[in-house]
PDB file of C-alpha atoms in Angstrom:
ATOM      1  CA  MET A   1     105.106 111.413 122.470  1.00 43.00           C
ATOM      2  CA  ALA A   2     104.928 112.182 118.439  1.00 50.00           C
ATOM      3  CA  THR A   3     108.333 114.032 117.045  1.00 50.00           C
ATOM      4  CA  SER A   4     108.892 116.267 114.724  1.00 48.00           C
ATOM      5  CA  VAL A   5     111.795 116.152 112.119  1.00 53.00           C
ATOM      6  CA  SER A   6     113.622 118.176 109.711  1.00 47.00           C
ATOM      7  CA  SER A   7     111.207 118.670 106.013  1.00 41.00           C
ATOM      8  CA  LYS A   8     113.912 117.756 104.568  1.00 79.00           C
ATOM      9  CA  GLN A   9     113.165 113.673 105.702  1.00 92.00           C
ATOM     10  CA  SER A  10     110.180 111.967 104.127  1.00 93.00           C
ATOM     11  CA  ALA A  11     107.326 109.739 105.914  1.00 95.00           C
ATOM     12  CA  GLY A  12     105.619 107.043 104.426  1.00 92.00           C
ATOM     13  CA  LEU A  13     103.039 104.113 105.217  1.00 92.00           C
ATOM     14  CA  LEU A  14     103.041 100.558 104.241  1.00 91.00           C
ATOM     15  CA  PRO A  15      99.745  99.141 103.920  1.00 89.00           C
ATOM     16  CA  TYR A  16     100.024  95.305 104.460  1.00 92.00           C
ATOM     17  CA  ARG A  17      96.860  92.429 105.492  1.00 89.00           C
ATOM     18  CA  LEU A  18      96.925  88.926 105.557  1.00 88.00           C
ATOM     19  CA  LYS A  19      95.460  86.867 103.077  1.00 87.00           C
ATOM     20  CA  ASP A  20      95.577  82.958 103.116  1.00 91.00           C
ATOM     21  CA  GLY A  21      98.747  82.887 105.597  1.00 91.00           C
ATOM     22  CA  ASP A  22     100.841  84.964 103.488  1.00 92.00           C
ATOM     23  CA  VAL A  23     101.314  89.046 104.167  1.00 92.00           C
ATOM     24  CA  GLU A  24     100.794  91.336 101.282  1.00 90.00           C
ATOM     25  CA  VAL A  25     101.864  94.810 100.811  1.00 89.00           C
ATOM     26  CA  LEU A  26     100.772  97.719  99.042  1.00 84.00           C
ATOM     27  CA  LEU A  27     103.118  99.619  96.751  1.00 85.00           C
ATOM     28  CA  GLY A  28     102.692 101.952  94.217  1.00 78.00           C
ATOM     29  CA  ARG A  29     104.557 103.784  91.831  1.00 74.00           C
ATOM     30  CA  PRO A  30     105.340 107.137  90.985  1.00 74.00           C
ATOM     31  CA  GLY A  31     103.274 109.251  88.211  1.00 72.00           C
ATOM     32  CA  GLY A  32     103.644 111.999  86.160  1.00 73.00           C
ATOM     33  CA  PRO A  33     106.083 112.327  82.814  1.00 75.00           C
ATOM     34  CA  PHE A  34     109.596 110.987  84.346  1.00 70.00           C
ATOM     35  CA  TRP A  35     108.272 107.733  85.267  1.00 66.00           C
ATOM     36  CA  GLY A  36     105.765 106.864  82.303  1.00 67.00           C
ATOM     37  CA  LYS A  37     108.246 104.284  80.991  1.00 72.00           C
ATOM     38  CA  LYS A  38     109.464 102.924  83.747  1.00 71.00           C
ATOM     39  CA  ASP A  39     108.617 100.222  85.882  1.00 67.00           C
ATOM     40  CA  LEU A  40     111.491  98.349  87.211  1.00 71.00           C
ATOM     41  CA  GLY A  41     113.333  99.723  90.320  1.00 67.00           C
ATOM     42  CA  SER A  42     110.186 102.586  90.165  1.00 66.00           C
ATOM     43  CA  TRP A  43     107.621 100.512  93.098  1.00 75.00           C
ATOM     44  CA  SER A  44     108.010 101.978  96.747  1.00 80.00           C
ATOM     45  CA  VAL A  45     106.293 102.639  99.577  1.00 84.00           C
ATOM     46  CA  PRO A  46     103.749 105.517  99.382  1.00 82.00           C
ATOM     47  CA  LYS A  47     105.779 108.742 100.671  1.00 87.00           C
ATOM     48  CA  GLY A  48     106.652 112.438 100.541  1.00 88.00           C
ATOM     49  CA  LEU A  49     108.498 115.256 102.111  1.00 91.00           C
ATOM     50  CA  ILE A  50     107.470 115.582 106.296  1.00 94.00           C
ATOM     51  CA  ALA A  51     106.632 119.392 106.775  1.00 93.00           C
ATOM     52  CA  ALA A  52     108.516 121.900 109.127  1.00 90.00           C
ATOM     53  CA  ASP A  53     105.192 121.285 111.776  1.00 92.00           C
ATOM     54  CA  GLU A  54     103.968 117.721 110.952  1.00 93.00           C
ATOM     55  CA  THR A  55     104.908 114.543 112.869  1.00 94.00           C
ATOM     56  CA  VAL A  56     106.552 111.350 111.008  1.00 94.00           C
ATOM     57  CA  LEU A  57     103.033 109.567 111.341  1.00 94.00           C
ATOM     58  CA  ALA A  58     101.090 112.401 110.702  1.00 95.00           C
ATOM     59  CA  ALA A  59     103.217 112.819 107.282  1.00 95.00           C
ATOM     60  CA  ALA A  60     102.536 109.329 106.323  1.00 94.00           C
ATOM     61  CA  LYS A  61      99.316 109.070 106.750  1.00 93.00           C
ATOM     62  CA  ARG A  62      98.614 113.091 104.705  1.00 92.00           C
ATOM     63  CA  GLU A  63     101.318 111.688 101.684  1.00 88.00           C
ATOM     64  CA  PHE A  64      99.281 107.805 101.435  1.00 87.00           C
ATOM     65  CA  ALA A  65      95.928 109.589 101.206  1.00 88.00           C
ATOM     66  CA  GLU A  66      96.831 112.189  98.643  1.00 84.00           C
ATOM     67  CA  GLY A  67      98.699 109.282  96.766  1.00 80.00           C
ATOM     68  CA  THR A  68      95.290 106.687  97.172  1.00 82.00           C
ATOM     69  CA  GLY A  69      92.357 108.633  97.870  1.00 81.00           C
ATOM     70  CA  HIS A  70      91.752 107.284 101.198  1.00 84.00           C
ATOM     71  CA  PRO A  71      92.420 108.327 104.538  1.00 87.00           C
ATOM     72  CA  PRO A  72      94.296 105.402 106.396  1.00 88.00           C
ATOM     73  CA  ARG A  73      92.905 103.384 109.568  1.00 85.00           C
ATOM     74  CA  GLY A  74      94.257 101.466 111.918  1.00 87.00           C
ATOM     75  CA  LYS A  75      97.005 101.026 114.219  1.00 89.00           C
ATOM     76  CA  SER A  76     100.253 101.475 113.040  1.00 93.00           C
ATOM     77  CA  VAL A  77     103.377 100.296 114.264  1.00 94.00           C
ATOM     78  CA  SER A  78     106.959 102.634 113.026  1.00 95.00           C
ATOM     79  CA  LEU A  79     109.272 100.267 110.954  1.00 95.00           C
ATOM     80  CA  GLY A  80     112.039 102.654 111.454  1.00 95.00           C
ATOM     81  CA  GLN A  81     113.787 104.647 109.478  1.00 93.00           C
ATOM     82  CA  SER A  82     116.185 104.051 105.870  1.00 87.00           C
ATOM     83  CA  LYS A  83     118.616 106.232 104.417  1.00 85.00           C
ATOM     84  CA  GLN A  84     118.048 106.799 100.834  1.00 77.00           C
ATOM     85  CA  PRO A  85     120.226 108.273  98.355  1.00 77.00           C
ATOM     86  CA  ARG A  86     117.909 111.633  98.581  1.00 76.00           C
ATOM     87  CA  GLY A  87     117.756 111.339 102.475  1.00 82.00           C
ATOM     88  CA  LYS A  88     116.060 109.414 105.103  1.00 89.00           C
ATOM     89  CA  ILE A  89     112.390 107.785 104.838  1.00 90.00           C
ATOM     90  CA  HIS A  90     110.456 106.798 107.838  1.00 95.00           C
ATOM     91  CA  VAL A  91     108.176 104.070 106.972  1.00 94.00           C
ATOM     92  CA  SER A  92     105.168 102.867 109.407  1.00 95.00           C
ATOM     93  CA  ALA A  93     103.266  99.912 108.742  1.00 95.00           C
ATOM     94  CA  VAL A  94      98.896 100.009 108.848  1.00 93.00           C
ATOM     95  CA  GLU A  95      97.078  96.694 108.901  1.00 91.00           C
ATOM     96  CA  HIS A  96      93.726  96.975 106.547  1.00 82.00           C
ATOM     97  CA  ASP A  97      92.424  95.054 103.330  1.00 77.00           C
ATOM     98  CA  TRP A  98      92.204  97.921 100.573  1.00 71.00           C
ATOM     99  CA  ASP A  99      91.594  97.234  97.083  1.00 72.00           C
ATOM    100  CA  ALA A 100      94.548  98.353  95.294  1.00 69.00           C
ATOM    101  CA  ALA A 101      91.738  99.118  92.283  1.00 72.00           C
ATOM    102  CA  ASP A 102      89.660 101.352  94.734  1.00 72.00           C
ATOM    103  CA  LEU A 103      92.783 103.756  95.334  1.00 69.00           C
ATOM    104  CA  LYS A 104      92.670 107.000  93.017  1.00 74.00           C
ATOM    105  CA  SER A 105      95.705 109.168  93.332  1.00 73.00           C
ATOM    106  CA  ASN A 106      95.480 112.869  93.210  1.00 75.00           C
ATOM    107  CA  MET A 107      96.250 115.019  90.642  1.00 76.00           C
ATOM    108  CA  PHE A 108      99.391 117.509  90.283  1.00 78.00           C
ATOM    109  CA  GLU A 109     100.257 120.133  87.450  1.00 88.00           C
ATOM    110  CA  MET A 110     103.290 121.538  85.921  1.00 86.00           C
ATOM    111  CA  GLU A 111     105.283 122.583  83.258  1.00 92.00           C
ATOM    112  CA  TRP A 112     105.693 119.450  80.550  1.00 91.00           C
ATOM    113  CA  ARG A 113     107.949 119.772  78.749  1.00 89.00           C
ATOM    114  CA  PRO A 114     110.491 121.530  80.682  1.00 90.00           C
ATOM    115  CA  ARG A 115     110.471 125.391  78.895  1.00 92.00           C
ATOM    116  CA  SER A 116     107.361 124.602  76.806  1.00 95.00           C
ATOM    117  CA  GLY A 117     105.198 127.419  78.459  1.00 94.00           C
ATOM    118  CA  ARG A 118     102.353 124.223  78.854  1.00 94.00           C
ATOM    119  CA  ARG A 119     100.994 123.090  81.636  1.00 95.00           C
ATOM    120  CA  GLN A 120      99.523 119.649  82.447  1.00 90.00           C
ATOM    121  CA  MET A 121      98.008 117.582  84.723  1.00 86.00           C
ATOM    122  CA  PHE A 122      99.078 113.976  85.795  1.00 81.00           C
ATOM    123  CA  SER A 123      98.503 111.539  88.818  1.00 71.00           C
ATOM    124  CA  ARG A 124     100.588 111.764  91.685  1.00 71.00           C
ATOM    125  CA  THR A 125     100.584 108.025  91.656  1.00 67.00           C
ATOM    126  CA  ARG A 126     100.489 106.122  88.598  1.00 68.00           C
ATOM    127  CA  SER A 127      99.812 102.680  89.927  1.00 66.00           C
ATOM    128  CA  ARG A 128      99.392 100.876  92.734  1.00 64.00           C
ATOM    129  CA  ARG A 129      99.291  96.875  93.721  1.00 64.00           C
ATOM    130  CA  MET A 130      98.569  94.296  96.532  1.00 68.00           C
ATOM    131  CA  VAL A 131     101.990  92.019  96.353  1.00 69.00           C
TER     132      VAL A 131
END
């Protein structure tokens, strides 16, 4: 039975594949102006906030599709939850063999530089990599 949770929590989907006897996972680096020059410590599971009417898994799948341009396929398994500085994150894993070069993020618009009055478009996810 699916359970919905508070919208103050996040959900993420960790795609993995088996390659030459090793496990590889897909990680992403956030896009937008705040993450432009940051690399170390910025790679993570594609994730985002859970809407009030969503289950954890539905939010994880939605966020993955928004961050990669592809809806996840395959059976998922919950990896549990972790406390992060900005709240809890619920993570599920799904086995699939994506080519990270084929994944494209959707865009978002925001005012940049702050209080400049100018709006710009940015990619939600700057980079993706199987590691």
